[in-house]
Amino acid sequence: MKLAALMRKEFYRFFHDPRLIIAVLIPGVIIFLVYTVLGSILSSDKDETYAYRVFLSGDSVAVSLIGAAVEESGNTVEWVTATDAESAKSAVENGEATAFLAFSDGFDTAAGEVELYYTSGETESFSFGSIASALLREYGMRYRFQSVDLADESQLQSQFMGAFLPMLIVCFTFTASMGITVESVAGEKERGTIATILATSVKRSHVALGKIIPLACISLLGAASGFFGIVFSMPRLMGLSIAVFDFGIRNYILLFFLTVSIVPFIVACIALVSTYAKTVKEATAYVSIIMIFFIVLSVVAGIATGIGEWVVAVPVLNATVVMSLLLGGALPVWQTLVSVGCNLVYTALLVFLIAKMFQSERIMFR
Amino acid sequence: MTPIVVAEDLRKTFTLTRKQQRIERTREARRVAVNGLSFCAYRGEIYGLLGPNGAGKTTTLRILSTLIRPDAGDAYLLGHSVVKEAAKVRDCIGFLTGELKLEAFFTPDYLFEFFGAMHGLGKEEIRARKRDLFPRFGIDKFAQVKVGDLSTGMKQKVSLAISIVHDPEIIIFDEPTNGLDVLTTKVIVDFLAELKRMGKSILLSTHIFSLVEKLCDRVGVIIDGRMIAEDTLSALTAESSLEDKFFALYRQEKGDVI
């Protein structure tokens, strides 16, 4: 009952203060607006008509079907016979040609193979690649189809975004939880209001949990706001070839659990340093350092490859690495479960530490 | 007479930070705030801890209310040790001090219910206490106004009501009339007298002689963390006024510094 009263107080404090609600939820709205506007500006050339120049090796009925589909979409295509596969590929890479289609001999009569080379970084090339890929996938014959994206690293916006989404989620969580947690813990300590609660017979662990649980729920709202800000602005950004976000409901569910597991951990981290700090100012300085540390970690996790499986035991880093795997199209179920479990165990340890700190007169009444 | 608060050889020291050492121009690393303090308060009495600023009154009351632990010694409130049974002590005391503040965002009504719940009271008990205390202090007139918008006197009344929401046996007040206007001071003084009539035991710290003379049955004079004199008010003031007696004790202890 005492814990319930403590939690109710935190929720009441938040939901009856419009300024706090706006501060927590506004990042998601801003992200949605910025991404949507950005997507609209950058993809405004989508309505342009393209004159594709495609190198062709071998022949197939599919070529005329692709040509018809291209014309139907209001574009034109010029088929150029490729003399040498390598020079055709480099022409595509250099942007001198739109794509390179290579059919094996007798493709239409035997189960052959077809290779499509394009660059996702070039809007025109990606546009042709999408049309050709869709048509070849629907083509009724048995054959092996290989689609090769020749985009270089600077052009791989999708991989770039995929690498940075975990960092964005960590950022949203920090920004959503930092203000309210520092205010709720260090602020109350500075104003002497938490001492009034500690003068009652309520358990210190309940005081800690009475802060962490509601603040984590509220921060989750903020993180969700940021997350949905991205998801809802994706259709515009996907027009920029960010096909990496085209993943299923199971991936979204795992992503949700990972996010949910890092929120209470981050809130508990902030609450811990806020409990130690004498003032809100001091707490904000400490939290900023922690935020930078975790953001750098999540950026590294998004970019670095070959990180060992030990990473599932490292809080926050585990979630960002597994998020990167998810965004890469994998379905890392056990890594998700272990990461979520580890993050919750670490959160429980932090709650225990905070409760101990509430008992320390040196920390609470200095 | 039943002893209700028994302090036995309490000792408390604080570490001075470098900044504090600079400000106070001292090299001592530790400051003794309470130095072997012992006293006894009895059921139904008002016990006054009288002393100048920095004498150790607040530290003593903080130890008794279990906010801080003594370095040595122990104190027993209703038989519960402040060192070993802190939660039980907190349940049987009401503590009012300037350092325990109320959140400005909430209303007196909300905070009264919240602190009632913190002391484990049910909704009906809280309502009954509210019906009793709010009209008595005139809080019902501003029960729905945020604490941040209240005057100092109103805040003190709310703090007082909240500190006794659970109807404690022992009430500890640290400088209860500090910074209050004469009207609010009268309300608080009258209420303390009423609490005494109701059989509550009260421990208060103050440096206001008139307050002690008006309310206290027993007085302990603290200087530099030590109990210099302890007796009933009538015994202490048998030969001179409390003020004269206090300064005589002070000169005896500190020399002719005033």
Coordinates of C-alpha atoms in Angstrom, one line a residue:
Chain A
M1 CA 0.0 0.0 0.0
K2 CA 2.9 2.4 0.8
L3 CA 4.6 1.5 -2.4
A4 CA 1.3 2.0 -4.3
A5 CA 0.9 5.5 -2.7
L6 CA 4.5 6.4 -3.6
M7 CA 4.0 5.3 -7.2
R8 CA 0.6 7.1 -7.4
K9 CA 2.3 10.3 -6.2
E10 CA 4.9 10.2 -9.0
F11 CA 2.3 9.5 -11.7
Y12 CA 0.1 12.3 -10.2
R13 CA 3.0 14.7 -10.3
F14 CA 3.7 13.9 -14.0
F15 CA 0.1 13.7 -15.4
H16 CA -1.0 16.9 -13.6
D17 CA 1.8 19.0 -15.0
P18 CA 1.4 19.8 -18.7
R19 CA 5.0 21.1 -18.9
L20 CA 6.4 17.7 -17.9
I21 CA 4.1 15.9 -20.3
I22 CA 5.2 18.1 -23.2
A23 CA 8.8 17.8 -22.2
V24 CA 8.6 14.0 -22.3
L25 CA 6.4 13.5 -25.4
I26 CA 7.6 16.4 -27.6
P27 CA 10.9 14.7 -28.9
G28 CA 8.8 12.0 -30.7
V29 CA 6.6 14.6 -32.3
I30 CA 9.6 16.7 -33.4
I31 CA 11.3 13.6 -34.8
F32 CA 8.2 12.7 -36.8
L33 CA 7.9 16.2 -38.2
V34 CA 11.6 16.6 -39.0
Y35 CA 11.9 13.2 -40.6
T36 CA 8.6 13.6 -42.6
V37 CA 9.7 17.1 -43.8
L38 CA 13.2 15.8 -44.6
G39 CA 11.8 12.8 -46.4
S40 CA 9.4 14.9 -48.4
I41 CA 12.2 17.3 -49.4
L42 CA 14.7 14.6 -50.3
S43 CA 12.3 12.4 -52.1
S44 CA 10.6 15.3 -54.0
D45 CA 12.4 14.1 -57.2
K46 CA 10.5 10.8 -57.0
D47 CA 7.9 12.2 -59.3
E48 CA 10.5 12.9 -62.0
T49 CA 10.6 10.5 -65.0
Y50 CA 13.8 8.6 -65.4
A51 CA 15.6 7.5 -68.6
Y52 CA 17.2 4.3 -67.5
R53 CA 20.3 3.1 -69.2
V54 CA 20.7 -0.6 -68.4
F55 CA 23.5 -2.9 -69.5
L56 CA 22.2 -6.2 -70.6
S57 CA 24.0 -9.5 -70.9
G58 CA 22.1 -12.5 -72.4
D59 CA 18.5 -12.3 -73.3
S60 CA 15.0 -13.3 -72.0
V61 CA 11.4 -12.6 -72.5
A62 CA 11.6 -10.9 -69.1
V63 CA 13.5 -8.0 -70.7
S64 CA 10.5 -7.0 -72.7
L65 CA 8.3 -7.4 -69.7
I66 CA 10.6 -5.2 -67.6
G67 CA 10.6 -2.7 -70.5
A68 CA 6.8 -2.7 -70.5
A69 CA 6.6 -2.2 -66.7
V70 CA 9.1 0.7 -67.0
E71 CA 7.1 2.4 -69.6
E72 CA 3.9 1.8 -67.6
S73 CA 5.5 3.7 -64.7
G74 CA 6.1 6.7 -67.1
N75 CA 9.9 6.1 -67.5
T76 CA 12.0 5.0 -70.4
V77 CA 14.7 2.4 -70.7
E78 CA 17.7 2.1 -73.0
W79 CA 19.1 -1.4 -73.2
V80 CA 22.8 -1.5 -73.9
T81 CA 24.5 -4.8 -74.7
A82 CA 27.2 -5.4 -72.2
T83 CA 30.5 -6.6 -73.7
D84 CA 32.2 -7.2 -70.5
A85 CA 30.5 -7.9 -67.1
E86 CA 33.1 -6.2 -65.0
S87 CA 33.1 -3.0 -66.9
A88 CA 29.3 -3.0 -66.8
K89 CA 29.3 -3.4 -63.1
S90 CA 31.8 -0.6 -62.6
A91 CA 29.7 1.7 -64.9
V92 CA 26.8 1.1 -62.5
E93 CA 28.9 1.7 -59.5
N94 CA 30.2 5.0 -61.0
G95 CA 26.7 6.1 -61.9
E96 CA 27.4 5.9 -65.7
A97 CA 24.7 3.3 -66.0
T98 CA 21.5 2.7 -64.1
A99 CA 21.8 -1.1 -63.7
F100 CA 23.3 -4.3 -65.1
L101 CA 21.1 -7.3 -65.9
A102 CA 22.9 -10.6 -66.6
F103 CA 20.8 -13.6 -67.9
S104 CA 22.4 -17.0 -68.2
D105 CA 22.3 -18.7 -71.6
G106 CA 18.9 -20.2 -72.4
F107 CA 17.3 -18.6 -69.4
D108 CA 13.8 -18.9 -70.7
T109 CA 14.0 -22.6 -71.6
A110 CA 16.1 -24.1 -68.8
A111 CA 16.3 -23.3 -65.1
G112 CA 19.0 -20.7 -65.4
E113 CA 20.0 -17.7 -63.4
V114 CA 19.7 -14.0 -63.5
E115 CA 21.8 -11.3 -61.7
L116 CA 20.7 -7.7 -61.2
Y117 CA 23.3 -5.1 -60.2
Y118 CA 22.2 -1.7 -59.0
T119 CA 23.1 0.9 -56.4
S120 CA 20.6 1.7 -53.7
G121 CA 22.3 5.0 -53.1
E122 CA 21.2 6.4 -56.5
T123 CA 17.5 7.1 -56.6
E124 CA 17.3 6.3 -60.3
S125 CA 19.1 3.0 -60.0
F126 CA 17.1 2.0 -56.9
S127 CA 13.9 2.8 -58.7
F128 CA 14.8 0.6 -61.7
G129 CA 16.1 -2.1 -59.3
S130 CA 12.8 -2.1 -57.4
I131 CA 10.8 -2.5 -60.7
A132 CA 13.1 -5.2 -62.1
S133 CA 13.3 -7.1 -58.8
A134 CA 9.6 -7.1 -58.3
L135 CA 9.0 -8.4 -61.9
L136 CA 11.7 -11.0 -61.8
R137 CA 10.4 -12.3 -58.4
E138 CA 7.0 -12.8 -59.9
Y139 CA 8.3 -14.3 -63.1
G140 CA 6.8 -17.8 -63.3
M141 CA 9.9 -19.8 -64.2
R142 CA 12.3 -21.8 -62.1
Y143 CA 15.6 -19.9 -61.9
R144 CA 18.0 -18.5 -59.5
F145 CA 17.7 -14.7 -59.0
Q146 CA 20.5 -12.8 -57.4
S147 CA 20.1 -9.1 -56.7
V148 CA 23.3 -7.3 -56.0
D149 CA 23.4 -3.8 -54.5
L150 CA 26.6 -2.2 -55.6
A151 CA 26.2 0.9 -53.4
D152 CA 29.4 1.8 -51.6
E153 CA 29.5 2.6 -47.9
S154 CA 28.7 6.3 -48.2
Q155 CA 25.6 5.5 -50.2
L156 CA 24.3 2.9 -47.8
Q157 CA 21.8 5.1 -46.1
S158 CA 19.9 2.1 -45.0
Q159 CA 22.8 0.6 -43.2
F160 CA 23.7 4.0 -41.8
M161 CA 20.2 4.4 -40.4
G162 CA 20.2 0.8 -39.2
A163 CA 23.4 1.5 -37.3
F164 CA 22.1 4.7 -35.8
L165 CA 18.6 3.6 -34.8
P166 CA 19.8 1.9 -31.6
M167 CA 21.7 5.1 -30.8
L168 CA 18.5 7.1 -31.4
I169 CA 16.5 4.8 -29.1
V170 CA 19.1 5.2 -26.3
C171 CA 19.1 9.0 -26.9
F172 CA 15.3 9.1 -26.7
T173 CA 15.3 7.1 -23.5
F174 CA 17.9 9.4 -21.9
T175 CA 16.2 12.6 -23.0
A176 CA 12.8 11.3 -21.9
S177 CA 14.0 10.1 -18.5
M178 CA 16.8 12.6 -17.6
G179 CA 14.7 15.6 -16.8
I180 CA 12.0 13.9 -14.9
T181 CA 14.3 11.5 -13.0
V182 CA 16.8 14.2 -12.0
E183 CA 14.0 16.5 -10.9
S184 CA 12.2 13.7 -9.0
V185 CA 15.2 12.4 -7.1
A186 CA 17.9 15.1 -6.9
G187 CA 15.2 17.8 -7.0
E188 CA 13.4 16.3 -4.1
K189 CA 16.6 15.8 -2.2
E190 CA 17.7 19.4 -2.8
R191 CA 14.4 20.8 -1.7
G192 CA 14.3 18.5 1.4
T193 CA 11.0 16.9 0.5
I194 CA 12.4 13.4 0.2
A195 CA 13.7 13.7 3.8
T196 CA 10.1 14.1 4.9
I197 CA 9.2 10.8 3.3
L198 CA 12.3 9.2 4.9
A199 CA 11.2 10.4 8.3
T200 CA 8.2 8.0 8.0
S201 CA 8.4 4.2 8.5
V202 CA 8.2 3.4 4.8
K203 CA 10.9 1.0 3.6
R204 CA 13.8 2.6 1.7
S205 CA 13.5 -0.1 -1.0
H206 CA 9.9 1.0 -1.5
V207 CA 11.0 4.7 -1.8
A208 CA 13.5 3.6 -4.5
L209 CA 10.9 1.4 -6.3
G210 CA 8.3 4.1 -5.9
K211 CA 10.5 6.3 -7.9
I212 CA 12.0 3.9 -10.5
I213 CA 8.8 2.1 -11.6
P214 CA 6.6 5.2 -12.4
L215 CA 9.6 7.1 -13.8
A216 CA 10.4 4.1 -16.1
C217 CA 6.8 3.9 -17.2
I218 CA 6.8 7.7 -18.0
S219 CA 10.2 7.5 -19.7
L220 CA 8.9 4.5 -21.7
L221 CA 6.2 6.9 -23.0
G222 CA 8.9 9.3 -24.0
A223 CA 11.0 6.6 -25.7
A224 CA 7.8 5.2 -27.4
S225 CA 7.1 8.7 -28.6
G226 CA 10.5 8.9 -30.2
F227 CA 10.2 5.3 -31.5
F228 CA 6.8 5.9 -33.1
G229 CA 8.0 9.2 -34.4
I230 CA 10.6 7.2 -36.4
V231 CA 8.2 4.4 -37.4
F232 CA 5.5 6.8 -38.6
S233 CA 7.9 8.9 -40.5
M234 CA 9.5 5.9 -42.2
P235 CA 7.1 5.8 -45.2
R236 CA 8.6 9.1 -46.3
L237 CA 12.1 8.1 -45.4
M238 CA 11.7 4.7 -47.1
G239 CA 11.2 6.6 -50.3
L240 CA 14.9 7.3 -49.8
S241 CA 15.6 3.6 -50.2
I242 CA 15.7 2.7 -46.5
A243 CA 14.4 -0.8 -47.1
V244 CA 16.0 -2.0 -44.0
F245 CA 12.9 -1.0 -42.0
D246 CA 10.8 -3.5 -43.9
F247 CA 10.7 -6.1 -41.2
G248 CA 8.0 -8.1 -39.6
I249 CA 5.9 -7.9 -36.5
R250 CA 8.2 -10.4 -34.6
N251 CA 11.2 -8.0 -35.1
Y252 CA 9.1 -5.1 -33.8
I253 CA 8.1 -7.1 -30.8
L254 CA 11.7 -8.0 -30.0
L255 CA 12.7 -4.4 -30.6
F256 CA 10.0 -3.3 -28.2
F257 CA 11.2 -5.7 -25.4
L258 CA 14.8 -4.5 -25.8
T259 CA 13.7 -0.9 -25.5
V260 CA 11.5 -1.8 -22.5
S261 CA 14.4 -3.5 -20.8
I262 CA 16.9 -0.6 -21.2
V263 CA 14.4 2.1 -20.0
P264 CA 14.2 1.0 -16.3
F265 CA 18.0 0.4 -16.3
I266 CA 18.7 3.9 -17.6
V267 CA 16.2 5.4 -15.2
A268 CA 17.8 3.5 -12.3
C269 CA 21.3 4.8 -13.4
I270 CA 20.0 8.4 -13.5
A271 CA 18.2 7.9 -10.1
L272 CA 21.4 6.5 -8.6
V273 CA 23.6 9.5 -9.5
S274 CA 20.7 11.8 -8.6
T275 CA 20.6 10.3 -5.2
Y276 CA 24.3 10.8 -4.7
A277 CA 24.3 14.4 -6.0
K278 CA 23.6 17.2 -3.7
T279 CA 21.8 19.4 -6.3
V280 CA 19.9 19.1 -9.6
K281 CA 22.8 20.9 -11.2
E282 CA 25.4 18.4 -10.0
A283 CA 23.1 15.4 -10.9
T284 CA 22.6 16.8 -14.5
A285 CA 26.4 17.1 -14.9
Y286 CA 26.9 13.4 -13.9
V287 CA 24.0 12.2 -16.0
S288 CA 25.3 14.0 -19.1
I289 CA 28.6 12.1 -18.8
I290 CA 26.7 8.8 -18.5
M291 CA 24.5 9.7 -21.5
I292 CA 27.5 10.5 -23.6
F293 CA 29.2 7.2 -22.5
F294 CA 26.1 5.1 -23.5
I295 CA 25.5 7.0 -26.7
V296 CA 29.1 6.4 -27.8
L297 CA 28.7 2.7 -26.9
S298 CA 25.5 2.4 -28.9
V299 CA 27.1 4.1 -31.9
V300 CA 30.1 1.7 -31.7
A301 CA 27.6 -1.2 -31.4
G302 CA 25.8 -0.1 -34.5
I303 CA 29.0 0.3 -36.6
A304 CA 31.3 -2.4 -35.3
T305 CA 31.1 -5.9 -36.6
G306 CA 32.2 -9.1 -35.0
I307 CA 31.3 -8.2 -31.4
G308 CA 31.3 -11.5 -29.4
E309 CA 28.3 -13.0 -27.7
W310 CA 29.5 -11.8 -24.3
V311 CA 27.9 -8.5 -25.2
V312 CA 24.5 -9.8 -24.1
A313 CA 25.8 -9.4 -20.5
V314 CA 26.7 -5.7 -20.9
P315 CA 23.7 -3.4 -20.1
V316 CA 22.4 -1.1 -22.8
L317 CA 25.3 -2.2 -25.2
N318 CA 23.6 -5.6 -25.3
A319 CA 20.3 -4.1 -26.4
T320 CA 21.9 -1.9 -29.1
V321 CA 23.9 -4.7 -30.6
V322 CA 20.8 -7.0 -30.7
M323 CA 18.8 -4.1 -32.2
S324 CA 21.4 -3.8 -34.9
L325 CA 21.0 -7.5 -35.6
L326 CA 17.3 -7.1 -35.8
L327 CA 17.6 -4.2 -38.1
G328 CA 19.9 -6.3 -40.3
G329 CA 16.9 -8.7 -40.8
A330 CA 18.0 -11.4 -38.3
L331 CA 15.7 -12.7 -35.5
P332 CA 18.0 -13.0 -32.5
V333 CA 15.5 -14.5 -30.0
W334 CA 17.9 -15.9 -27.4
Q335 CA 20.1 -12.9 -27.5
T336 CA 17.0 -10.7 -26.9
L337 CA 15.8 -12.8 -24.0
V338 CA 19.2 -12.9 -22.3
S339 CA 19.8 -9.2 -22.9
V340 CA 16.4 -8.3 -21.5
G341 CA 17.0 -10.6 -18.5
C342 CA 20.4 -9.1 -17.8
N343 CA 19.1 -5.5 -18.0
L344 CA 16.4 -6.3 -15.5
V345 CA 18.8 -8.0 -13.1
Y346 CA 21.1 -4.9 -13.3
T347 CA 18.1 -2.7 -12.7
A348 CA 17.3 -4.7 -9.6
L349 CA 20.8 -4.3 -8.3
L350 CA 20.7 -0.5 -8.9
V351 CA 17.4 -0.3 -7.0
F352 CA 19.1 -2.2 -4.1
L353 CA 22.0 0.3 -4.2
I354 CA 19.6 3.3 -4.3
A355 CA 17.8 1.9 -1.3
K356 CA 21.1 1.6 0.6
M357 CA 21.9 5.2 -0.4
F358 CA 18.6 6.4 1.0
Q359 CA 19.7 4.8 4.3
S360 CA 23.0 6.6 4.3
E361 CA 22.9 9.9 6.3
R362 CA 26.2 10.9 4.7
I363 CA 24.5 10.9 1.3
M364 CA 21.0 12.0 2.2
F365 CA 21.7 14.6 4.9
R366 CA 25.1 16.1 4.1
Chain B
M1 CA 6.2 9.0 36.0
T2 CA 6.9 6.8 33.0
P3 CA 10.0 7.5 31.0
I4 CA 9.1 7.7 27.4
V5 CA 12.2 9.1 25.8
V6 CA 15.5 8.0 27.3
A7 CA 18.8 9.2 25.7
E8 CA 21.9 7.5 26.9
D9 CA 25.3 9.0 26.3
L10 CA 24.6 10.1 22.7
R11 CA 27.6 11.2 20.7
K12 CA 27.7 12.5 17.2
T13 CA 30.5 13.9 15.2
F14 CA 30.6 15.3 11.6
T15 CA 33.4 15.5 9.2
L16 CA 34.2 19.0 8.1
T17 CA 34.8 19.6 4.4
R18 CA 37.7 21.7 3.3
K19 CA 35.3 24.4 2.4
Q20 CA 33.8 24.4 5.9
Q21 CA 37.3 24.4 7.4
R22 CA 38.1 27.5 5.3
I23 CA 34.9 29.3 6.2
E24 CA 35.3 28.5 9.9
R25 CA 39.1 29.1 9.8
T26 CA 39.8 25.9 11.6
R27 CA 42.1 22.9 10.9
E28 CA 40.0 20.4 12.8
A29 CA 38.7 17.6 10.5
R30 CA 35.8 16.6 12.7
R31 CA 33.3 18.6 14.7
V32 CA 31.6 17.2 17.8
A33 CA 27.9 18.1 17.5
V34 CA 26.6 16.0 20.4
N35 CA 29.0 15.0 23.2
G36 CA 27.7 12.3 25.6
L37 CA 24.2 13.6 25.9
S38 CA 21.8 11.8 28.3
F39 CA 18.4 12.9 29.4
C40 CA 15.0 11.5 30.1
A41 CA 11.5 12.8 29.2
Y42 CA 8.3 11.5 30.8
R43 CA 4.9 10.5 29.5
G44 CA 2.5 13.4 29.1
E45 CA 5.2 16.1 29.6
I46 CA 6.6 18.7 27.3
Y47 CA 10.4 18.5 27.4
G48 CA 12.3 21.5 26.1
L49 CA 15.9 21.4 24.8
L50 CA 17.2 24.9 25.2
G51 CA 20.4 26.1 23.7
P52 CA 22.0 28.6 21.4
N53 CA 22.5 28.0 17.7
G54 CA 25.0 25.2 17.0
A55 CA 24.6 23.7 20.5
G56 CA 23.5 20.3 19.1
K57 CA 19.7 20.5 19.6
T58 CA 18.7 19.8 16.1
T59 CA 21.3 17.0 15.8
T60 CA 19.9 15.4 19.0
L61 CA 16.3 15.6 17.6
R62 CA 17.5 14.1 14.3
I63 CA 19.1 11.2 16.1
L64 CA 15.8 10.7 18.1
S65 CA 13.8 10.8 14.9
T66 CA 16.2 8.2 13.3
L67 CA 17.2 10.5 10.4
I68 CA 20.8 10.1 11.5
R69 CA 22.5 7.5 13.7
P70 CA 24.6 8.3 16.7
D71 CA 28.3 7.5 16.6
A72 CA 27.9 6.1 20.2
G73 CA 25.2 5.7 22.7
D74 CA 21.6 5.0 22.1
A75 CA 18.1 6.4 22.7
Y76 CA 14.9 4.7 23.4
L77 CA 11.5 6.0 22.4
L78 CA 8.6 4.0 23.9
G79 CA 11.3 1.4 24.6
H80 CA 12.4 1.2 20.9
S81 CA 16.1 1.7 20.1
V82 CA 16.8 4.4 17.5
V83 CA 19.8 2.4 16.5
K84 CA 18.2 -1.1 16.2
E85 CA 14.5 -0.4 15.7
A86 CA 14.4 2.7 13.5
A87 CA 11.2 1.8 11.7
K88 CA 9.3 1.2 14.9
V89 CA 10.6 4.5 16.3
R90 CA 9.4 6.3 13.2
D91 CA 5.9 4.8 13.6
C92 CA 5.5 6.1 17.1
I93 CA 6.8 9.7 16.6
G94 CA 5.7 12.8 14.7
F95 CA 8.7 14.9 13.7
L96 CA 8.5 18.5 12.6
T97 CA 11.6 20.4 11.5
G98 CA 12.4 23.1 9.1
E99 CA 14.6 20.8 7.0
L100 CA 11.7 18.5 6.2
K101 CA 9.8 20.3 3.5
L102 CA 6.6 19.6 1.6
E103 CA 6.5 19.5 -2.2
A104 CA 5.3 22.8 -3.5
F105 CA 3.4 21.1 -6.4
F106 CA 0.9 19.3 -4.2
T107 CA -2.1 20.5 -2.2
P108 CA -2.3 20.1 1.6
D109 CA -5.2 17.7 1.0
Y110 CA -3.2 15.4 -1.2
L111 CA -0.1 15.5 1.0
F112 CA -2.1 14.7 4.1
E113 CA -3.5 11.6 2.5
F114 CA -0.1 10.7 1.1
F115 CA 1.7 10.9 4.4
G116 CA -1.2 9.1 6.1
A117 CA -0.6 6.3 3.6
M118 CA 3.2 6.5 4.4
H119 CA 2.3 5.8 8.0
G120 CA 0.2 2.8 7.0
L121 CA -3.2 4.5 7.7
G122 CA -6.4 3.4 5.9
K123 CA -8.5 5.8 3.9
E124 CA -11.2 6.1 6.6
E125 CA -8.6 6.8 9.3
I126 CA -7.0 9.5 7.2
R127 CA -10.4 11.1 6.6
A128 CA -11.2 11.1 10.3
R129 CA -7.9 12.7 11.1
K130 CA -8.4 15.2 8.4
R131 CA -11.9 16.1 9.8
D132 CA -10.2 16.6 13.2
L133 CA -7.0 18.5 12.2
F134 CA -7.9 20.6 9.2
P135 CA -10.6 22.8 10.9
R136 CA -8.4 23.1 14.0
F137 CA -5.6 24.8 12.0
G138 CA -7.9 26.4 9.5
I139 CA -6.3 24.3 6.7
D140 CA -9.7 23.4 5.3
K141 CA -9.9 26.9 3.8
F142 CA -6.8 26.3 1.6
A143 CA -6.8 22.5 1.5
Q144 CA -6.9 22.5 -2.3
V145 CA -4.3 25.3 -2.8
K146 CA -0.8 24.1 -3.9
V147 CA 1.7 24.3 -1.1
G148 CA 3.9 26.5 -3.2
D149 CA 1.2 29.2 -3.2
L150 CA 0.8 29.2 0.6
S151 CA 2.3 31.7 3.1
T152 CA 5.0 30.6 5.5
G153 CA 2.4 30.4 8.4
M154 CA 0.0 28.3 6.3
K155 CA 2.9 25.9 5.3
Q156 CA 3.9 25.5 8.9
K157 CA 0.3 24.7 9.9
V158 CA 0.1 22.1 7.1
S159 CA 3.5 20.6 8.1
L160 CA 2.3 20.4 11.7
A161 CA -0.9 18.6 10.7
I162 CA 1.0 16.2 8.5
S163 CA 3.6 15.4 11.1
I164 CA 0.8 14.2 13.4
V165 CA -1.4 12.6 10.8
H166 CA -0.8 9.1 12.4
D167 CA -1.7 10.4 15.9
P168 CA 1.8 9.5 17.4
E169 CA 2.5 9.0 21.0
I170 CA 5.6 11.2 20.9
I171 CA 5.9 14.5 19.1
I172 CA 9.2 16.0 18.3
F173 CA 9.3 19.6 17.2
D174 CA 12.5 21.4 16.1
E175 CA 12.1 25.1 16.5
P176 CA 8.3 24.9 15.8
T177 CA 7.7 28.7 15.8
N178 CA 10.7 29.8 13.9
G179 CA 10.0 32.5 11.4
L180 CA 6.2 32.6 12.1
D181 CA 4.0 35.6 12.7
V182 CA 2.4 36.1 16.1
L183 CA -0.9 34.7 15.1
T184 CA 0.5 31.4 13.7
T185 CA 2.8 31.2 16.6
K186 CA -0.2 31.4 19.0
V187 CA -2.1 28.7 17.0
I188 CA 1.0 26.4 17.3
V189 CA 1.6 27.1 21.0
D190 CA -2.1 26.6 21.8
F191 CA -2.0 23.3 19.9
L192 CA 1.1 22.1 21.7
A193 CA -0.7 22.8 25.0
E194 CA -3.7 20.9 23.8
L195 CA -1.6 17.9 22.7
K196 CA -0.2 17.9 26.2
R197 CA -3.7 17.9 27.7
M198 CA -4.5 15.0 25.4
G199 CA -1.7 13.1 27.1
K200 CA 0.9 13.3 24.3
S201 CA 4.6 13.5 25.1
I202 CA 6.3 16.4 23.4
L203 CA 10.0 17.1 22.9
L204 CA 10.8 20.4 21.4
S205 CA 14.0 22.4 20.8
T206 CA 14.1 26.1 20.9
H207 CA 16.1 29.1 21.9
I208 CA 13.0 31.2 22.8
F209 CA 12.8 31.5 26.6
S210 CA 9.2 32.5 26.7
L211 CA 8.1 29.5 24.7
V212 CA 9.9 27.2 27.2
E213 CA 8.4 29.1 30.2
K214 CA 5.0 28.9 28.7
L215 CA 4.9 25.2 27.7
C216 CA 7.7 23.0 29.1
D217 CA 7.5 20.9 32.2
R218 CA 11.1 19.9 32.1
V219 CA 14.1 21.6 30.5
G220 CA 17.5 20.5 29.3
V221 CA 20.1 23.2 28.6
I222 CA 22.6 22.2 25.9
I223 CA 25.8 24.0 25.2
D224 CA 28.5 22.7 22.8
G225 CA 26.7 19.3 22.5
R226 CA 26.7 18.7 26.3
M227 CA 23.9 18.7 28.7
I228 CA 24.8 21.5 31.1
A229 CA 21.7 21.4 33.2
E230 CA 18.5 19.3 33.3
D231 CA 15.6 19.7 35.6
T232 CA 11.9 20.7 35.9
L233 CA 11.1 24.2 34.8
S234 CA 10.1 25.1 38.3
A235 CA 13.4 23.9 39.8
L236 CA 15.5 25.7 37.2
T237 CA 13.6 28.9 37.7
A238 CA 13.4 28.7 41.5
E239 CA 15.9 31.4 42.1
S240 CA 15.9 33.5 38.9
S241 CA 14.2 33.7 35.5
L242 CA 14.9 31.2 32.9
E243 CA 16.8 33.7 30.8
D244 CA 19.1 34.7 33.8
K245 CA 19.6 31.1 34.7
F246 CA 20.6 30.2 31.1
F247 CA 23.1 33.1 30.8
A248 CA 24.6 32.2 34.2
L249 CA 25.1 28.6 32.9
Y250 CA 26.5 29.9 29.6
R251 CA 29.0 32.1 31.4
Q252 CA 29.9 29.3 33.7
E253 CA 30.5 27.1 30.7
K254 CA 32.1 29.4 28.1
G255 CA 33.6 32.2 30.3
D256 CA 32.6 35.8 30.2
V257 CA 32.1 36.0 26.4
I258 CA 28.7 37.8 26.4

